[in-house]
Amino acid sequence: MVVKSAQSHLFRDVICNLKRGEEVQRKGISRLSPFLDSHGVVRVGGRLQNTNWSERRRHPILIPKEAHLAVLVTRHWHSYACHAGPRLLIALVQRRFWVVGIRLVVHRVIRRCIICARIKPVNPQPMMADLPRFRVQEAHPFSVVGIDYAGPLQMKELSLRKARIVKVYIAVFVCMTTKAVHLEPVSALSTEAFRLTLDRFVARRGLPSSEDRVSDDNR
């Protein structure tokens, strides 16, 4: 009786069309293939006739979102599921009722729930520090450089068939102002090999004013 009262008040035109055997004129409802059951309740049609579900699950009761009954049903399942989130709450309600615009009803119920408001975690937003000077001031490319290693990689010494395969690394020089990247091969993880690589970089890009050594635990 409660469902029929809510439907007769807000779905009066839909019920009249169904009783006359006419096509439902309301656009949002016509695509749901509504029909009247033996008790005169508007239910949702569909293509689930061959499932082993119950009748009320195959054809849920159609409830308008403006009806207070939609809010009461949503509150019941929200409390039954221990203040579940929107997705679980929608799935529980739709097992028996099809609320038109259920997302608005669910979010309204959750937003007005006092318990959910109390236990809802608030992510702290820390204040970010100022950007470094080399990030916000104009400078020549590679005047401030960050250095990191990539590898190891395998490389042939020569293009011959039986050439020896050696282990090499890649020195990644990153401009801290423009984010440009310069790559240089490194023969070993030694100070002498890095000095030779740095000399090649300086000969190509110029001497940087400062360096920022980036640590990498996986290299």
PDB file of C-alpha atoms in Angstrom:
ATOM      1  CA  MET A   1       0.000   0.000   0.000  1.00  0.00           C
ATOM      2  CA  VAL A   2       2.851   2.378   0.727  1.00  0.00           C
ATOM      3  CA  VAL A   3       4.439   1.688  -2.658  1.00  0.00           C
ATOM      4  CA  LYS A   4       1.130   2.088  -4.491  1.00  0.00           C
ATOM      5  CA  SER A   5       0.508   5.372  -2.690  1.00  0.00           C
ATOM      6  CA  ALA A   6       3.898   6.758  -3.737  1.00  0.00           C
ATOM      7  CA  GLN A   7       3.459   5.573  -7.321  1.00  0.00           C
ATOM      8  CA  SER A   8      -0.093   6.889  -7.675  1.00  0.00           C
ATOM      9  CA  HIS A   9       1.034  10.315  -6.534  1.00  0.00           C
ATOM     10  CA  LEU A  10       4.117  10.716  -8.767  1.00  0.00           C
ATOM     11  CA  PHE A  11       3.547   8.136 -11.551  1.00  0.00           C
ATOM     12  CA  ARG A  12      -0.100   8.901 -12.264  1.00  0.00           C
ATOM     13  CA  ASP A  13       0.421   9.348 -16.006  1.00  0.00           C
ATOM     14  CA  VAL A  14       2.509   6.168 -16.221  1.00  0.00           C
ATOM     15  CA  ILE A  15      -0.155   4.113 -14.456  1.00  0.00           C
ATOM     16  CA  CYS A  16      -2.868   5.521 -16.737  1.00  0.00           C
ATOM     17  CA  ASN A  17      -0.888   4.586 -19.843  1.00  0.00           C
ATOM     18  CA  LEU A  18      -0.269   1.066 -18.562  1.00  0.00           C
ATOM     19  CA  LYS A  19      -3.909   0.497 -17.641  1.00  0.00           C
ATOM     20  CA  ARG A  20      -5.019   1.621 -21.096  1.00  0.00           C
ATOM     21  CA  GLY A  21      -2.389  -0.532 -22.797  1.00  0.00           C
ATOM     22  CA  GLU A  22      -0.724   2.521 -24.293  1.00  0.00           C
ATOM     23  CA  GLU A  23       2.968   3.287 -24.632  1.00  0.00           C
ATOM     24  CA  VAL A  24       4.474   5.152 -21.712  1.00  0.00           C
ATOM     25  CA  GLN A  25       5.050   8.751 -22.725  1.00  0.00           C
ATOM     26  CA  ARG A  26       7.552   9.709 -20.036  1.00  0.00           C
ATOM     27  CA  LYS A  27      11.032   9.397 -21.571  1.00  0.00           C
ATOM     28  CA  GLY A  28      12.951   8.412 -18.469  1.00  0.00           C
ATOM     29  CA  ILE A  29      10.484   5.631 -17.647  1.00  0.00           C
ATOM     30  CA  SER A  30       9.581   4.241 -21.057  1.00  0.00           C
ATOM     31  CA  ARG A  31      13.015   2.702 -21.646  1.00  0.00           C
ATOM     32  CA  LEU A  32      12.637   0.647 -18.449  1.00  0.00           C
ATOM     33  CA  SER A  33       9.711  -1.318 -19.984  1.00  0.00           C
ATOM     34  CA  PRO A  34       7.407  -0.835 -16.958  1.00  0.00           C
ATOM     35  CA  PHE A  35       4.348  -3.023 -16.381  1.00  0.00           C
ATOM     36  CA  LEU A  36       1.662  -3.561 -13.740  1.00  0.00           C
ATOM     37  CA  ASP A  37       1.799  -6.741 -11.700  1.00  0.00           C
ATOM     38  CA  SER A  38      -1.188  -8.591 -10.236  1.00  0.00           C
ATOM     39  CA  HIS A  39      -1.320  -6.181  -7.278  1.00  0.00           C
ATOM     40  CA  GLY A  40      -1.321  -3.053  -9.428  1.00  0.00           C
ATOM     41  CA  VAL A  41       2.305  -2.151  -8.594  1.00  0.00           C
ATOM     42  CA  VAL A  42       4.506  -0.711 -11.336  1.00  0.00           C
ATOM     43  CA  ARG A  43       7.571  -2.872 -11.856  1.00  0.00           C
ATOM     44  CA  VAL A  44      10.553  -2.689 -14.175  1.00  0.00           C
ATOM     45  CA  GLY A  45      10.648  -5.075 -17.125  1.00  0.00           C
ATOM     46  CA  GLY A  46      13.775  -6.492 -18.689  1.00  0.00           C
ATOM     47  CA  ARG A  47      15.395  -9.512 -20.299  1.00  0.00           C
ATOM     48  CA  LEU A  48      15.974 -11.631 -17.192  1.00  0.00           C
ATOM     49  CA  GLN A  49      13.039 -13.999 -17.548  1.00  0.00           C
ATOM     50  CA  ASN A  50      15.286 -17.058 -17.859  1.00  0.00           C
ATOM     51  CA  THR A  51      17.231 -16.440 -14.663  1.00  0.00           C
ATOM     52  CA  ASN A  52      16.636 -18.364 -11.449  1.00  0.00           C
ATOM     53  CA  TRP A  53      16.169 -15.181  -9.440  1.00  0.00           C
ATOM     54  CA  SER A  54      12.997 -14.413  -7.566  1.00  0.00           C
ATOM     55  CA  GLU A  55      10.233 -12.388  -9.191  1.00  0.00           C
ATOM     56  CA  ARG A  56      10.922  -9.281  -7.124  1.00  0.00           C
ATOM     57  CA  ARG A  57      14.584  -9.351  -8.069  1.00  0.00           C
ATOM     58  CA  ARG A  58      13.955  -9.886 -11.774  1.00  0.00           C
ATOM     59  CA  HIS A  59      11.410  -7.085 -11.805  1.00  0.00           C
ATOM     60  CA  PRO A  60      12.158  -4.562  -9.034  1.00  0.00           C
ATOM     61  CA  ILE A  61       9.507  -2.120  -7.881  1.00  0.00           C
ATOM     62  CA  LEU A  62       9.742   1.283  -9.540  1.00  0.00           C
ATOM     63  CA  ILE A  63      10.006   4.149  -7.054  1.00  0.00           C
ATOM     64  CA  PRO A  64      10.419   7.843  -7.939  1.00  0.00           C
ATOM     65  CA  LYS A  65      13.333   9.662  -6.359  1.00  0.00           C
ATOM     66  CA  GLU A  66      11.024  12.425  -5.144  1.00  0.00           C
ATOM     67  CA  ALA A  67       9.121  10.004  -2.908  1.00  0.00           C
ATOM     68  CA  HIS A  68      10.038   9.881   0.780  1.00  0.00           C
ATOM     69  CA  LEU A  69       9.829   6.094   0.500  1.00  0.00           C
ATOM     70  CA  ALA A  70      13.052   6.106  -1.548  1.00  0.00           C
ATOM     71  CA  VAL A  71      14.855   7.880   1.282  1.00  0.00           C
ATOM     72  CA  LEU A  72      13.468   5.472   3.888  1.00  0.00           C
ATOM     73  CA  VAL A  73      14.523   2.402   1.895  1.00  0.00           C
ATOM     74  CA  THR A  74      17.996   3.828   1.344  1.00  0.00           C
ATOM     75  CA  ARG A  75      18.372   4.669   5.045  1.00  0.00           C
ATOM     76  CA  HIS A  76      17.334   1.143   6.000  1.00  0.00           C
ATOM     77  CA  TRP A  77      19.962  -0.518   3.825  1.00  0.00           C
ATOM     78  CA  HIS A  78      22.549   2.062   4.814  1.00  0.00           C
ATOM     79  CA  SER A  79      22.127   1.121   8.477  1.00  0.00           C
ATOM     80  CA  TYR A  80      21.775  -2.607   7.710  1.00  0.00           C
ATOM     81  CA  ALA A  81      25.087  -2.657   5.815  1.00  0.00           C
ATOM     82  CA  CYS A  82      26.918  -0.832   8.627  1.00  0.00           C
ATOM     83  CA  HIS A  83      26.981   2.538   6.849  1.00  0.00           C
ATOM     84  CA  ALA A  84      28.154   1.178   3.525  1.00  0.00           C
ATOM     85  CA  GLY A  85      29.489   3.320   0.718  1.00  0.00           C
ATOM     86  CA  PRO A  86      27.573   4.461  -2.362  1.00  0.00           C
ATOM     87  CA  ARG A  87      28.314   1.462  -4.608  1.00  0.00           C
ATOM     88  CA  LEU A  88      27.349  -1.206  -2.103  1.00  0.00           C
ATOM     89  CA  LEU A  89      24.301   0.757  -1.032  1.00  0.00           C
ATOM     90  CA  ILE A  90      23.055   1.079  -4.618  1.00  0.00           C
ATOM     91  CA  ALA A  91      23.522  -2.661  -5.175  1.00  0.00           C
ATOM     92  CA  LEU A  92      21.562  -3.519  -2.030  1.00  0.00           C
ATOM     93  CA  VAL A  93      18.648  -1.212  -2.830  1.00  0.00           C
ATOM     94  CA  GLN A  94      18.371  -2.399  -6.422  1.00  0.00           C
ATOM     95  CA  ARG A  95      17.875  -6.001  -5.326  1.00  0.00           C
ATOM     96  CA  ARG A  96      14.218  -5.137  -4.696  1.00  0.00           C
ATOM     97  CA  PHE A  97      13.576  -1.520  -5.695  1.00  0.00           C
ATOM     98  CA  TRP A  98      14.481   0.504  -8.766  1.00  0.00           C
ATOM     99  CA  VAL A  99      14.778   4.121  -7.679  1.00  0.00           C
ATOM    100  CA  VAL A 100      14.901   6.573 -10.550  1.00  0.00           C
ATOM    101  CA  GLY A 101      18.007   8.717  -9.996  1.00  0.00           C
ATOM    102  CA  ILE A 102      19.211   6.549  -7.116  1.00  0.00           C
ATOM    103  CA  ARG A 103      22.664   8.129  -7.039  1.00  0.00           C
ATOM    104  CA  LEU A 104      21.250  11.453  -5.898  1.00  0.00           C
ATOM    105  CA  VAL A 105      19.221   9.748  -3.167  1.00  0.00           C
ATOM    106  CA  VAL A 106      22.181   7.682  -1.956  1.00  0.00           C
ATOM    107  CA  HIS A 107      24.569  10.636  -1.792  1.00  0.00           C
ATOM    108  CA  ARG A 108      21.928  12.681   0.023  1.00  0.00           C
ATOM    109  CA  VAL A 109      21.410   9.960   2.640  1.00  0.00           C
ATOM    110  CA  ILE A 110      25.144   9.444   3.195  1.00  0.00           C
ATOM    111  CA  ARG A 111      25.800  13.176   3.387  1.00  0.00           C
ATOM    112  CA  ARG A 112      23.126  13.631   6.058  1.00  0.00           C
ATOM    113  CA  CYS A 113      24.227  10.616   8.114  1.00  0.00           C
ATOM    114  CA  ILE A 114      25.695  11.859  11.409  1.00  0.00           C
ATOM    115  CA  ILE A 115      27.725   8.699  12.059  1.00  0.00           C
ATOM    116  CA  CYS A 116      29.307   8.786   8.598  1.00  0.00           C
ATOM    117  CA  ALA A 117      30.148  12.455   9.059  1.00  0.00           C
ATOM    118  CA  ARG A 118      31.894  11.717  12.366  1.00  0.00           C
ATOM    119  CA  ILE A 119      33.999   8.793  11.196  1.00  0.00           C
ATOM    120  CA  LYS A 120      34.785  10.165   7.744  1.00  0.00           C
ATOM    121  CA  PRO A 121      38.567  10.595   7.570  1.00  0.00           C
ATOM    122  CA  VAL A 122      39.942  13.945   6.516  1.00  0.00           C
ATOM    123  CA  ASN A 123      43.165  13.811   4.530  1.00  0.00           C
ATOM    124  CA  PRO A 124      45.608  16.406   5.847  1.00  0.00           C
ATOM    125  CA  GLN A 125      46.877  18.873   3.293  1.00  0.00           C
ATOM    126  CA  PRO A 126      50.370  19.944   4.342  1.00  0.00           C
ATOM    127  CA  MET A 127      51.760  23.274   3.252  1.00  0.00           C
ATOM    128  CA  MET A 128      54.234  22.812   0.453  1.00  0.00           C
ATOM    129  CA  ALA A 129      57.616  24.464   0.727  1.00  0.00           C
ATOM    130  CA  ASP A 130      58.753  27.140  -1.687  1.00  0.00           C
ATOM    131  CA  LEU A 131      60.235  26.009  -4.967  1.00  0.00           C
ATOM    132  CA  PRO A 132      64.050  26.066  -5.141  1.00  0.00           C
ATOM    133  CA  ARG A 133      65.714  29.102  -6.629  1.00  0.00           C
ATOM    134  CA  PHE A 134      66.925  27.268  -9.730  1.00  0.00           C
ATOM    135  CA  ARG A 135      63.328  26.207 -10.539  1.00  0.00           C
ATOM    136  CA  VAL A 136      61.889  29.719 -10.686  1.00  0.00           C
ATOM    137  CA  GLN A 137      64.772  31.807 -12.035  1.00  0.00           C
ATOM    138  CA  GLU A 138      65.884  31.989 -15.630  1.00  0.00           C
ATOM    139  CA  ALA A 139      69.220  30.360 -16.305  1.00  0.00           C
ATOM    140  CA  HIS A 140      71.230  28.817 -19.114  1.00  0.00           C
ATOM    141  CA  PRO A 141      70.345  25.150 -19.792  1.00  0.00           C
ATOM    142  CA  PHE A 142      72.387  22.726 -17.695  1.00  0.00           C
ATOM    143  CA  SER A 143      73.680  25.453 -15.413  1.00  0.00           C
ATOM    144  CA  VAL A 144      72.201  23.496 -12.504  1.00  0.00           C
ATOM    145  CA  VAL A 145      72.404  19.753 -13.077  1.00  0.00           C
ATOM    146  CA  GLY A 146      71.081  16.664 -11.361  1.00  0.00           C
ATOM    147  CA  ILE A 147      73.018  13.427 -11.987  1.00  0.00           C
ATOM    148  CA  ASP A 148      71.831   9.850 -11.787  1.00  0.00           C
ATOM    149  CA  TYR A 149      72.894   6.481 -13.159  1.00  0.00           C
ATOM    150  CA  ALA A 150      70.806   4.010 -15.162  1.00  0.00           C
ATOM    151  CA  GLY A 151      71.698   0.418 -15.854  1.00  0.00           C
ATOM    152  CA  PRO A 152      73.577  -1.795 -16.000  1.00  0.00           C
ATOM    153  CA  LEU A 153      73.217  -2.502 -19.718  1.00  0.00           C
ATOM    154  CA  GLN A 154      75.063  -4.830 -22.079  1.00  0.00           C
ATOM    155  CA  MET A 155      76.909  -3.394 -25.056  1.00  0.00           C
ATOM    156  CA  LYS A 156      79.223  -4.815 -27.719  1.00  0.00           C
ATOM    157  CA  GLU A 157      82.649  -3.246 -27.972  1.00  0.00           C
ATOM    158  CA  LEU A 158      82.700  -3.599 -31.776  1.00  0.00           C
ATOM    159  CA  SER A 159      80.206  -4.403 -34.498  1.00  0.00           C
ATOM    160  CA  LEU A 160      81.967  -7.683 -35.290  1.00  0.00           C
ATOM    161  CA  ARG A 161      80.272 -11.032 -34.725  1.00  0.00           C
ATOM    162  CA  LYS A 162      82.561 -12.256 -31.931  1.00  0.00           C
ATOM    163  CA  ALA A 163      82.970  -8.922 -30.211  1.00  0.00           C
ATOM    164  CA  ARG A 164      83.060  -8.936 -26.448  1.00  0.00           C
ATOM    165  CA  ILE A 165      79.930  -7.883 -24.565  1.00  0.00           C
ATOM    166  CA  VAL A 166      80.679  -5.564 -21.673  1.00  0.00           C
ATOM    167  CA  LYS A 167      78.608  -4.050 -18.909  1.00  0.00           C
ATOM    168  CA  VAL A 168      77.999  -0.321 -19.167  1.00  0.00           C
ATOM    169  CA  TYR A 169      75.941   2.299 -17.402  1.00  0.00           C
ATOM    170  CA  ILE A 170      74.242   5.489 -18.500  1.00  0.00           C
ATOM    171  CA  ALA A 171      74.847   8.789 -16.724  1.00  0.00           C
ATOM    172  CA  VAL A 172      71.683  10.869 -16.814  1.00  0.00           C
ATOM    173  CA  PHE A 173      72.291  14.612 -16.571  1.00  0.00           C
ATOM    174  CA  VAL A 174      69.044  16.476 -15.913  1.00  0.00           C
ATOM    175  CA  CYS A 175      68.775  20.252 -16.182  1.00  0.00           C
ATOM    176  CA  MET A 176      66.983  21.318 -12.997  1.00  0.00           C
ATOM    177  CA  THR A 177      65.613  24.467 -14.681  1.00  0.00           C
ATOM    178  CA  THR A 178      64.342  23.276 -18.072  1.00  0.00           C
ATOM    179  CA  LYS A 179      64.160  19.496 -17.347  1.00  0.00           C
ATOM    180  CA  ALA A 180      66.283  18.777 -20.415  1.00  0.00           C
ATOM    181  CA  VAL A 181      68.115  15.428 -20.333  1.00  0.00           C
ATOM    182  CA  HIS A 182      71.630  14.609 -21.510  1.00  0.00           C
ATOM    183  CA  LEU A 183      72.828  10.967 -21.641  1.00  0.00           C
ATOM    184  CA  GLU A 184      76.408   9.772 -21.488  1.00  0.00           C
ATOM    185  CA  PRO A 185      77.708   6.171 -21.408  1.00  0.00           C
ATOM    186  CA  VAL A 186      79.848   5.135 -18.422  1.00  0.00           C
ATOM    187  CA  SER A 187      82.162   2.151 -18.505  1.00  0.00           C
ATOM    188  CA  ALA A 188      82.168   1.414 -14.756  1.00  0.00           C
ATOM    189  CA  LEU A 189      80.978   2.593 -11.351  1.00  0.00           C
ATOM    190  CA  SER A 190      84.269   4.206 -10.479  1.00  0.00           C
ATOM    191  CA  THR A 191      85.375   7.734  -9.775  1.00  0.00           C
ATOM    192  CA  GLU A 192      87.735   7.811 -12.748  1.00  0.00           C
ATOM    193  CA  ALA A 193      84.997   6.668 -15.151  1.00  0.00           C
ATOM    194  CA  PHE A 194      82.640   9.327 -13.822  1.00  0.00           C
ATOM    195  CA  ARG A 195      85.281  12.023 -14.238  1.00  0.00           C
ATOM    196  CA  LEU A 196      85.744  11.076 -17.880  1.00  0.00           C
ATOM    197  CA  THR A 197      81.970  11.168 -18.364  1.00  0.00           C
ATOM    198  CA  LEU A 198      81.746  14.571 -16.671  1.00  0.00           C
ATOM    199  CA  ASP A 199      84.512  15.902 -18.916  1.00  0.00           C
ATOM    200  CA  ARG A 200      82.560  14.835 -22.002  1.00  0.00           C
ATOM    201  CA  PHE A 201      79.432  16.489 -20.649  1.00  0.00           C
ATOM    202  CA  VAL A 202      81.250  19.746 -19.883  1.00  0.00           C
ATOM    203  CA  ALA A 203      82.827  19.773 -23.331  1.00  0.00           C
ATOM    204  CA  ARG A 204      79.351  19.514 -24.874  1.00  0.00           C
ATOM    205  CA  ARG A 205      77.105  21.508 -22.528  1.00  0.00           C
ATOM    206  CA  GLY A 206      79.437  23.731 -20.590  1.00  0.00           C
ATOM    207  CA  LEU A 207      80.514  23.763 -16.955  1.00  0.00           C
ATOM    208  CA  PRO A 208      77.504  23.740 -14.574  1.00  0.00           C
ATOM    209  CA  SER A 209      77.453  26.121 -11.654  1.00  0.00           C
ATOM    210  CA  SER A 210      76.301  23.427  -9.202  1.00  0.00           C
ATOM    211  CA  GLU A 211      75.421  19.753  -9.150  1.00  0.00           C
ATOM    212  CA  ASP A 212      72.694  17.816  -7.379  1.00  0.00           C
ATOM    213  CA  ARG A 213      73.605  14.177  -6.811  1.00  0.00           C
ATOM    214  CA  VAL A 214      70.501  11.966  -6.904  1.00  0.00           C
ATOM    215  CA  SER A 215      70.694   8.700  -4.986  1.00  0.00           C
ATOM    216  CA  ASP A 216      69.242   5.512  -6.410  1.00  0.00           C
ATOM    217  CA  ASP A 217      69.078   2.337  -4.338  1.00  0.00           C
ATOM    218  CA  ASN A 218      68.162   0.135  -7.318  1.00  0.00           C
ATOM    219  CA  ARG A 219      71.113   0.848  -9.571  1.00  0.00           C
TER     220      ARG A 219
END
